[in-house]
Amino acid sequence: MTDYSIQELMIIASAREIKDGELVFVGMRLPITAYGVARLTHAPDAVGLFECGVARYAPATDMLYTMGDPPNQLNAAWTTGLIPVMSQLQRGRVDAGFIGGAEVDRYGNVNTSYIGDFNNPKIKLPGSGGAADIAAMSKRLLVIINHEQRRLVEKVDFVTSPGYLDGGDSRATAGLKGGPSAIITDLAILRPYGPDNEMHLASLHQGHSVEEVQEKTGWNLKVLPQMVETPPPSAEEMAALHEIDKEGFWR
Amino acid sequence: MTDYSIQELMIIASAREIKDGELVFVGMRLPITAYGVARLTHAPDAVGLFECGVARYAPATDMLYTMGDPPNQLNAAWTTGLIPVMSQLQRGRVDAGFIGGAEVDRYGNVNTSYIGDFNNPKIKLPGSGGAADIAAMSKRLLVIINHEQRRLVEKVDFVTSPGYLDGGDSRATAGLKGGPSAIITDLAILRPYGPDNEMHLASLHQGHSVEEVQEKTGWNLKVLPQMVETPPPSAEEMAALHEIDKEGFWR
Amino acid sequence: MKKKILPLKDAIARFVVANSSVVLGAVLEPDVPFAATHEIIRQGIKGLNVIAPISDASTDMLIGAGCCNEVTGAWVGNVSGGLGHNYRRAFEDPDAAAVKLHDHSNFSIAMALMAGAYGMPYAPIRSILGSDITKSNPDMMMAENPFSDDREPVILVPPLVPDVAVVVVQRADVFGNNHHWGSRGVVQEAALAAENVIVLANEIVEPGVIASDPSRVLVPGYLVSAVCHVPAAAHPSPQTGCWKRDNAFFGDYHAESRSVEGFDKWLQEWILGVEDHAAYCQKLGSQLEDLRITGSNLAAPTNYAAG
Amino acid sequence: MKKKILPLKDAIARFVVANSSVVLGAVLEPDVPFAATHEIIRQGIKGLNVIAPISDASTDMLIGAGCCNEVTGAWVGNVSGGLGHNYRRAFEDPDAAAVKLHDHSNFSIAMALMAGAYGMPYAPIRSILGSDITKSNPDMMMAENPFSDDREPVILVPPLVPDVAVVVVQRADVFGNNHHWGSRGVVQEAALAAENVIVLANEIVEPGVIASDPSRVLVPGYLVSAVCHVPAAAHPSPQTGCWKRDNAFFGDYHAESRSVEGFDKWLQEWILGVEDHAAYCQKLGSQLEDLRITGSNLAAPTNYAAG
């Protein structure tokens, strides 16, 4: 029963983070596929939001390269401006949002802006887009990232998208609610734990060890006492995924 | 050559206040008719704006009772929200706007809110609507009012729509540009004059005397040295008005 | 998707609770949800804060019927007649129940609803500098623009987050998705700000009709609490492409509401003595039928095809 | 009304002057006005501040061509490929001409353009609290919400008032009136904020077509400085109902712009060595024709009749 790719597992793990009826910024590629799986399984009434000004009750049926592509406009729930859709974050209506990043740190802060000093960066990344807004204002932030030591770092060089900032109540002090609820990687799922809101190893994907995950993490990754093995995709989940990913892009 | 009603003269005097190409909040009834006359005579490219969220290149062809009536929507230049249209005031794009009122004072301030103390009013008037915004933010304010002593008062009980406030530079001190450029009544046209920005008798309608106007004004109305007689409607102006007012409503 | 279709009676009973704040008429003169106003009066819901920039005679009726003790608005009266008699009495007549007014201009209330819609902590404006509205409405705050060199004055308008917004649209599906066209005042901001949205649709259509034109959607169904099929919900106010304005009806209301007795008689005849909106329409009979728009001026075809 | 139709070349020459601020791509990924980007590069206009929340590879091209030394945006790169190589070089390579970045999130730049559009002195937001964007962008100001009891932190975003906004629409008339449908990002705010608006229309239609649906108008002609008939103005980005995205073209650009030499070669082939947008379309040939949307998914009929 290992007939799934690691990307398929990440998609299904992401889908499980979406609850029925929720409003979710679903981004592109992996998360939008996860949204599709969630809709076809346990969350038929989840709504997908896109920063360009689109809301949908179901993913587009044709392949998308960007959120604004014609198939994402056709039969959408709403095609409008960025502000009416993205302001639902600041209005407090958005339950969850997916973002990726070049770096994520011990407290779930995400960097998509600068590697090195922002005044003289070693690498200039593309920037926030809507990620800072989604991270600051959704009730739960979901971070998708490949598990590499250079990506899961002790402290990001630049907080594009706030997680728990310096941990503890520093996020609340900054005026924010919510916060990261999961970092979903190709090895594991990390979740915040304790009053310090530090990201802990919460769920381990089949075939990987705690030691391997710790080694590939740039901070001293602690393990939750109640750590589980990530449940493998169910037949229903895989069927839903294959219905969406007919061409086997994620296989 | 007195073959016009006083209301027709007021409409034509109002039309003359609109310059070609201007953006103008044209209100209803008398001013919207004035806008129509201006378009057909000297200001073919004046644009009419309405607070409900309508912009037009020409008045509606059918009778309107409110700005939002179906004929004002049909073939409009734009039907949108209040904010995209009214914000053109605050954005500094609007050249002129017409308002009416229960009271106007020596400095062109207009009251449409309360007669008496606002905490315990003798009369509660309907309120600002968009008049305060038009008065504060258009480059030129045009006030239409019947010339009665109880209406043209020394000082309004409540400044709904700011004119020159307490005169002098008090309007600028309040953070405002623009200001009233004319009070058009059934007897005369008053305009601000001098560093004090007090409203003076600038133009007298045919058949009325300076004394009559002063008597019907609630402050010591001064007369501009260059006061003129309001030019009677030209044949072209009357033709334009009759083209709009086919049923002779204003006759 | 969940069906949200409800009879108007049930939608009002469920979402418009006593002492709540309700947007009733945010399109200015058109699309005033009079059918909801009437139903609120019939159900005797009290203590409302009625939010509306301009809503023609609707607010005046609610005051006269004793449903409303706060008004948040820019203009209350009767567009045909001028003054609103019940509104005046509430301020001028010591015997009338008092109404607390949160005084606004059209633009300041629009900015307050926009701030509520977009989750902004407040909206800084210049638009009513110099007006005494900032004195009669202590909710607003005078401040200085921190980006200016010269301590430029600005006014800070706090956000409005209504409990309910009732909105009138031309068509909706059973899931609450809807289309609105023509000028829209601040109804979209009001709907996005509110905790609950009740949609009154002139027509209920197949979901595919709404989905065919997602840029025409006023507020998507997922933000709607209830959708009610109420033809002519805005009567006597107009609705673009559907209904003309009933000027005579407004004029009659203005004349009859001049006295308390006259208003009570009008109320009995047109609201309390009428079972529901369908009966109201039936009572109007040919007077309503004459207001129905039957002509055709169709929007140019618009293609959303993706391939 | 005054006709405002101009060849793209003339509209750019007249309104996009050196050292001005120009919105090029405010719809996010679709409707990026690449035809204008290319014409700006051909005319060698220098010193621009390019404003765009996300505009796919457009900003990267302008940087590489030396037209732009300031960027006001939330994301600069290549949506297909990720990083924008010229953009990176401007920050990372000491030999490259530097670019000053006014760093934003999508929402903060949207609020800045909204404040510009609506004449607001600034926009207070919460949306990027906690982000270091407020450090890298000193234009923003930290403050406290004066309406809160607990000194709630807020961020004040100053307004953006661009010199020019270039917008892509599906159709326009010769007076600049236009229709846009599909998601619109912040292009309406950008157009209302800007001092001059240049409209690039896929199709020029009779004025009656635009007037038939005034709720579909993006920005009315009286606020437009020039309208240009430029089919496929957004290529390689998509345009709702008209053109699919040219993913291969973006991919090629990404691959070729990896080196300065590769970029220069690409620039010569696709922009400098091409007379104008018509020649660019001709050069694309069947590659462009394959992107043309030919299907039909029409919006439901909508009636504006008044009687």
mmCIF file of C-alpha atoms in Angstrom, chain A residues 3-242:
data_model
loop_
_atom_site.group_PDB
_atom_site.id
_atom_site.type_symbol
_atom_site.label_atom_id
_atom_site.label_comp_id
_atom_site.label_asym_id
_atom_site.label_seq_id
_atom_site.Cartn_x
_atom_site.Cartn_y
_atom_site.Cartn_z
ATOM 1 C CA ASP A 3 1.213 3.156 -4.403
ATOM 2 C CA TYR A 4 1.428 6.927 -4.150
ATOM 3 C CA SER A 5 4.096 9.489 -4.779
ATOM 4 C CA ILE A 6 5.415 11.726 -2.036
ATOM 5 C CA GLN A 7 3.773 14.675 -3.777
ATOM 6 C CA GLU A 8 0.470 12.855 -3.784
ATOM 7 C CA LEU A 9 0.865 12.277 -0.050
ATOM 8 C CA MET A 10 1.620 15.974 0.484
ATOM 9 C CA ILE A 11 -1.479 16.897 -1.501
ATOM 10 C CA ILE A 12 -3.659 14.580 0.529
ATOM 11 C CA ALA A 13 -2.122 15.702 3.816
ATOM 12 C CA SER A 14 -2.852 19.261 2.734
ATOM 13 C CA ALA A 15 -6.408 18.375 1.768
ATOM 14 C CA ARG A 16 -6.989 17.045 5.278
ATOM 15 C CA GLU A 17 -6.181 20.489 6.673
ATOM 16 C CA ILE A 18 -9.244 21.981 4.933
ATOM 17 C CA LYS A 19 -12.516 21.663 6.824
ATOM 18 C CA ASP A 20 -15.948 21.668 5.271
ATOM 19 C CA GLY A 21 -17.453 25.071 4.604
ATOM 20 C CA GLU A 22 -14.200 26.915 5.079
ATOM 21 C CA LEU A 23 -12.896 29.847 3.065
ATOM 22 C CA VAL A 24 -9.381 29.030 1.928
ATOM 23 C CA PHE A 25 -6.725 30.807 -0.096
ATOM 24 C CA VAL A 26 -5.711 27.873 -2.218
ATOM 25 C CA GLY A 27 -2.853 29.238 -4.300
ATOM 26 C CA MET A 28 -1.654 27.230 -7.297
ATOM 27 C CA ARG A 29 -0.275 23.783 -8.099
ATOM 28 C CA LEU A 30 -0.087 21.541 -5.045
ATOM 29 C CA PRO A 31 -2.522 23.436 -2.761
ATOM 30 C CA ILE A 32 -5.154 23.969 -5.435
ATOM 31 C CA THR A 33 -5.071 20.242 -6.096
ATOM 32 C CA ALA A 34 -5.390 19.643 -2.354
ATOM 33 C CA TYR A 35 -8.436 21.911 -2.353
ATOM 34 C CA GLY A 36 -9.916 19.833 -5.138
ATOM 35 C CA VAL A 37 -9.363 16.614 -3.188
ATOM 36 C CA ALA A 38 -10.862 18.111 -0.021
ATOM 37 C CA ARG A 39 -13.970 19.161 -1.952
ATOM 38 C CA LEU A 40 -14.440 15.693 -3.386
ATOM 39 C CA THR A 41 -13.971 13.997 -0.038
ATOM 40 C CA HIS A 42 -14.744 15.576 3.334
ATOM 41 C CA ALA A 43 -15.182 19.274 2.489
ATOM 42 C CA PRO A 44 -17.706 19.655 -0.344
ATOM 43 C CA ASP A 45 -18.573 23.216 0.689
ATOM 44 C CA ALA A 46 -15.072 24.625 1.056
ATOM 45 C CA VAL A 47 -14.607 27.795 -1.002
ATOM 46 C CA GLY A 48 -11.399 28.529 -2.878
ATOM 47 C CA LEU A 49 -10.140 32.124 -2.926
ATOM 48 C CA PHE A 50 -7.528 33.601 -5.267
ATOM 49 C CA GLU A 51 -5.686 36.874 -4.785
ATOM 50 C CA CYS A 52 -6.355 38.226 -8.267
ATOM 51 C CA GLY A 53 -10.026 38.530 -7.342
ATOM 52 C CA VAL A 54 -11.555 35.103 -7.930
ATOM 53 C CA ALA A 55 -13.663 32.893 -5.663
ATOM 54 C CA ARG A 56 -14.683 29.394 -6.699
ATOM 55 C CA TYR A 57 -16.863 26.589 -5.403
ATOM 56 C CA ALA A 58 -14.743 24.046 -7.263
ATOM 57 C CA PRO A 59 -11.372 24.101 -8.972
ATOM 58 C CA ALA A 60 -11.291 24.940 -12.645
ATOM 59 C CA THR A 61 -11.697 21.915 -14.850
ATOM 60 C CA ASP A 62 -8.896 22.889 -17.226
ATOM 61 C CA MET A 63 -5.193 23.153 -16.415
ATOM 62 C CA LEU A 64 -4.104 26.435 -14.832
ATOM 63 C CA TYR A 65 -0.687 28.017 -15.041
ATOM 64 C CA THR A 66 -1.716 31.103 -13.103
ATOM 65 C CA MET A 67 -4.679 31.993 -10.885
ATOM 66 C CA GLY A 68 -5.915 34.434 -13.480
ATOM 67 C CA ASP A 69 -6.000 32.033 -16.419
ATOM 68 C CA PRO A 70 -9.258 31.860 -18.399
ATOM 69 C CA PRO A 71 -10.361 28.485 -16.948
ATOM 70 C CA ASN A 72 -10.275 30.003 -13.457
ATOM 71 C CA GLN A 73 -12.619 32.799 -14.573
ATOM 72 C CA LEU A 74 -15.158 30.564 -16.282
ATOM 73 C CA ASN A 75 -18.098 29.716 -14.017
ATOM 74 C CA ALA A 76 -16.362 31.149 -10.973
ATOM 75 C CA ALA A 77 -18.433 32.055 -7.924
ATOM 76 C CA TRP A 78 -17.134 35.604 -8.259
ATOM 77 C CA THR A 79 -14.658 37.434 -10.452
ATOM 78 C CA THR A 80 -13.999 40.829 -8.963
ATOM 79 C CA GLY A 81 -11.158 42.971 -7.703
ATOM 80 C CA LEU A 82 -8.287 41.932 -5.484
ATOM 81 C CA ILE A 83 -9.638 44.036 -2.633
ATOM 82 C CA PRO A 84 -13.103 42.480 -2.248
ATOM 83 C CA VAL A 85 -11.485 39.029 -2.092
ATOM 84 C CA MET A 86 -8.239 39.664 -0.204
ATOM 85 C CA SER A 87 -9.952 41.976 2.296
ATOM 86 C CA GLN A 88 -11.884 38.953 3.531
ATOM 87 C CA LEU A 89 -8.599 38.105 5.256
ATOM 88 C CA GLN A 90 -8.438 41.373 7.144
ATOM 89 C CA ARG A 91 -12.198 41.176 7.766
ATOM 90 C CA GLY A 92 -11.479 37.925 9.655
ATOM 91 C CA ARG A 93 -13.506 35.628 7.414
ATOM 92 C CA VAL A 94 -10.736 33.440 6.002
ATOM 93 C CA ASP A 95 -10.172 30.123 7.731
ATOM 94 C CA ALA A 96 -6.971 28.975 6.121
ATOM 95 C CA GLY A 97 -4.421 29.790 3.488
ATOM 96 C CA PHE A 98 -1.597 27.911 1.818
ATOM 97 C CA ILE A 99 1.755 29.471 1.056
ATOM 98 C CA GLY A 100 5.152 28.225 0.000
ATOM 99 C CA GLY A 101 8.517 29.803 0.550
ATOM 100 C CA ALA A 102 12.262 29.672 0.250
ATOM 101 C CA GLU A 103 12.724 29.448 4.017
ATOM 102 C CA VAL A 104 10.595 28.714 7.041
ATOM 103 C CA ASP A 105 11.848 28.872 10.577
ATOM 104 C CA ARG A 106 11.378 27.394 14.031
ATOM 105 C CA TYR A 107 8.382 29.650 14.669
ATOM 106 C CA GLY A 108 6.804 29.209 11.260
ATOM 107 C CA ASN A 109 7.916 32.529 9.812
ATOM 108 C CA VAL A 110 8.314 32.377 6.037
ATOM 109 C CA ASN A 111 10.755 34.217 3.807
ATOM 110 C CA THR A 112 10.097 34.838 0.119
ATOM 111 C CA SER A 113 11.905 38.180 -0.093
ATOM 112 C CA TYR A 114 15.629 38.296 0.617
ATOM 113 C CA ILE A 115 18.415 35.847 1.466
ATOM 114 C CA GLY A 116 20.959 37.837 3.434
ATOM 115 C CA ASP A 117 20.582 41.438 4.542
ATOM 116 C CA PHE A 118 17.682 43.130 2.782
ATOM 117 C CA ASN A 119 19.821 46.192 2.153
ATOM 118 C CA ASN A 120 22.374 44.112 0.307
ATOM 119 C CA PRO A 121 20.865 40.719 -0.360
ATOM 120 C CA LYS A 122 22.749 37.648 -1.439
ATOM 121 C CA ILE A 123 19.622 36.513 -3.255
ATOM 122 C CA LYS A 124 16.627 38.633 -4.164
ATOM 123 C CA LEU A 125 13.544 36.457 -4.135
ATOM 124 C CA PRO A 126 10.317 37.561 -5.872
ATOM 125 C CA GLY A 127 8.685 38.940 -2.723
ATOM 126 C CA SER A 128 5.448 38.557 -0.836
ATOM 127 C CA GLY A 129 2.708 38.630 -3.400
ATOM 128 C CA GLY A 130 -0.229 37.928 -1.132
ATOM 129 C CA ALA A 131 1.669 35.616 1.214
ATOM 130 C CA ALA A 132 2.269 38.182 3.968
ATOM 131 C CA ASP A 133 -1.441 38.994 4.026
ATOM 132 C CA ILE A 134 -2.481 35.352 4.107
ATOM 133 C CA ALA A 135 0.027 34.576 6.864
ATOM 134 C CA ALA A 136 -0.976 37.541 8.983
ATOM 135 C CA MET A 137 -4.727 37.397 8.593
ATOM 136 C CA SER A 138 -6.004 33.859 8.026
ATOM 137 C CA LYS A 139 -7.063 31.839 11.024
ATOM 138 C CA ARG A 140 -4.681 29.015 10.107
ATOM 139 C CA LEU A 141 -1.602 29.206 7.949
ATOM 140 C CA LEU A 142 -0.459 26.130 6.063
ATOM 141 C CA VAL A 143 3.096 26.125 4.752
ATOM 142 C CA ILE A 144 4.183 23.726 1.997
ATOM 143 C CA ILE A 145 7.922 23.299 1.603
ATOM 144 C CA ASN A 146 10.553 20.742 0.711
ATOM 145 C CA HIS A 147 12.343 19.435 3.745
ATOM 146 C CA GLU A 148 15.923 20.661 3.394
ATOM 147 C CA GLN A 149 18.221 22.103 6.038
ATOM 148 C CA ARG A 150 18.703 25.299 4.024
ATOM 149 C CA ARG A 151 14.918 25.736 3.867
ATOM 150 C CA LEU A 152 13.888 24.840 7.420
ATOM 151 C CA VAL A 153 16.117 27.274 9.260
ATOM 152 C CA GLU A 154 16.604 28.437 12.813
ATOM 153 C CA LYS A 155 15.646 31.986 11.882
ATOM 154 C CA VAL A 156 14.627 33.339 8.495
ATOM 155 C CA ASP A 157 16.703 36.206 7.120
ATOM 156 C CA PHE A 158 13.550 38.205 6.495
ATOM 157 C CA VAL A 159 10.034 37.661 7.779
ATOM 158 C CA THR A 160 7.935 38.118 4.657
ATOM 159 C CA SER A 161 5.016 36.188 6.101
ATOM 160 C CA PRO A 162 4.682 36.196 9.861
ATOM 161 C CA GLY A 163 4.395 32.941 11.766
ATOM 162 C CA TYR A 164 4.762 33.094 15.517
ATOM 163 C CA LEU A 165 7.562 35.670 15.065
ATOM 164 C CA ASP A 166 9.891 35.180 18.057
ATOM 165 C CA GLY A 167 7.599 32.600 19.613
ATOM 166 C CA GLY A 168 5.536 32.804 22.754
ATOM 167 C CA ASP A 169 3.044 35.644 22.612
ATOM 168 C CA SER A 170 5.096 37.770 20.229
ATOM 169 C CA ARG A 171 2.578 37.221 17.435
ATOM 170 C CA ALA A 172 -0.273 38.433 19.632
ATOM 171 C CA THR A 173 1.820 41.408 20.738
ATOM 172 C CA ALA A 174 2.290 42.319 17.093
ATOM 173 C CA GLY A 175 -1.492 42.582 16.828
ATOM 174 C CA LEU A 176 -2.127 39.250 15.134
ATOM 175 C CA LYS A 177 -4.415 36.314 15.760
ATOM 176 C CA GLY A 178 -4.153 32.925 14.069
ATOM 177 C CA GLY A 179 -0.787 31.583 13.047
ATOM 178 C CA PRO A 180 0.776 28.593 11.324
ATOM 179 C CA SER A 181 -1.068 25.400 12.030
ATOM 180 C CA ALA A 182 1.074 23.061 9.932
ATOM 181 C CA ILE A 183 4.248 22.939 7.898
ATOM 182 C CA ILE A 184 3.740 20.162 5.391
ATOM 183 C CA THR A 185 6.958 18.792 3.897
ATOM 184 C CA ASP A 186 7.965 15.793 1.853
ATOM 185 C CA LEU A 187 9.112 14.095 5.071
ATOM 186 C CA ALA A 188 6.725 15.143 7.775
ATOM 187 C CA ILE A 189 4.183 17.527 9.186
ATOM 188 C CA LEU A 190 5.318 20.050 11.803
ATOM 189 C CA ARG A 191 2.917 21.783 14.152
ATOM 190 C CA PRO A 192 3.201 24.457 16.824
ATOM 191 C CA TYR A 193 3.239 23.191 20.363
ATOM 192 C CA GLY A 194 3.299 24.637 23.832
ATOM 193 C CA PRO A 195 3.246 28.220 25.045
ATOM 194 C CA ASP A 196 6.350 28.929 22.983
ATOM 195 C CA ASN A 197 4.553 28.078 19.712
ATOM 196 C CA GLU A 198 7.645 26.344 18.407
ATOM 197 C CA MET A 199 7.160 24.043 15.429
ATOM 198 C CA HIS A 200 7.438 20.385 16.493
ATOM 199 C CA LEU A 201 7.515 17.149 14.575
ATOM 200 C CA ALA A 202 3.876 16.064 14.699
ATOM 201 C CA SER A 203 3.476 13.500 11.945
ATOM 202 C CA LEU A 204 6.082 11.445 10.135
ATOM 203 C CA HIS A 205 5.552 10.238 6.562
ATOM 204 C CA GLN A 206 5.958 6.493 6.051
ATOM 205 C CA GLY A 207 9.501 5.395 5.285
ATOM 206 C CA HIS A 208 11.189 8.243 7.105
ATOM 207 C CA SER A 209 12.740 8.394 10.540
ATOM 208 C CA VAL A 210 12.698 11.005 13.277
ATOM 209 C CA GLU A 211 16.470 11.221 12.989
ATOM 210 C CA GLU A 212 16.343 11.865 9.254
ATOM 211 C CA VAL A 213 13.823 14.656 9.729
ATOM 212 C CA GLN A 214 15.803 16.183 12.560
ATOM 213 C CA GLU A 215 18.956 16.056 10.484
ATOM 214 C CA LYS A 216 17.282 17.848 7.600
ATOM 215 C CA THR A 217 15.909 20.560 9.880
ATOM 216 C CA GLY A 218 17.970 23.641 10.612
ATOM 217 C CA TRP A 219 16.973 23.865 14.241
ATOM 218 C CA ASN A 220 16.898 21.434 17.101
ATOM 219 C CA LEU A 221 13.560 19.911 16.102
ATOM 220 C CA LYS A 222 11.616 18.543 19.028
ATOM 221 C CA VAL A 223 9.191 15.674 18.669
ATOM 222 C CA LEU A 224 5.632 15.797 19.952
ATOM 223 C CA PRO A 225 4.917 13.074 22.517
ATOM 224 C CA GLN A 226 1.758 12.303 20.565
ATOM 225 C CA MET A 227 3.608 12.156 17.234
ATOM 226 C CA VAL A 228 1.921 9.893 14.703
ATOM 227 C CA GLU A 229 2.728 8.368 11.389
ATOM 228 C CA THR A 230 1.041 10.303 8.608
ATOM 229 C CA PRO A 231 -1.891 8.101 7.612
ATOM 230 C CA PRO A 232 -1.331 6.933 4.061
ATOM 231 C CA PRO A 233 -3.859 8.106 1.478
ATOM 232 C CA SER A 234 -7.135 6.242 1.624
ATOM 233 C CA ALA A 235 -8.619 4.690 -1.460
ATOM 234 C CA GLU A 236 -11.242 7.441 -1.476
ATOM 235 C CA GLU A 237 -8.607 10.159 -1.255
ATOM 236 C CA MET A 238 -6.574 8.625 -4.058
ATOM 237 C CA ALA A 239 -9.658 8.260 -6.215
ATOM 238 C CA ALA A 240 -10.467 11.926 -5.679
ATOM 239 C CA LEU A 241 -6.921 12.932 -6.517
ATOM 240 C CA HIS A 242 -6.885 10.840 -9.660
#
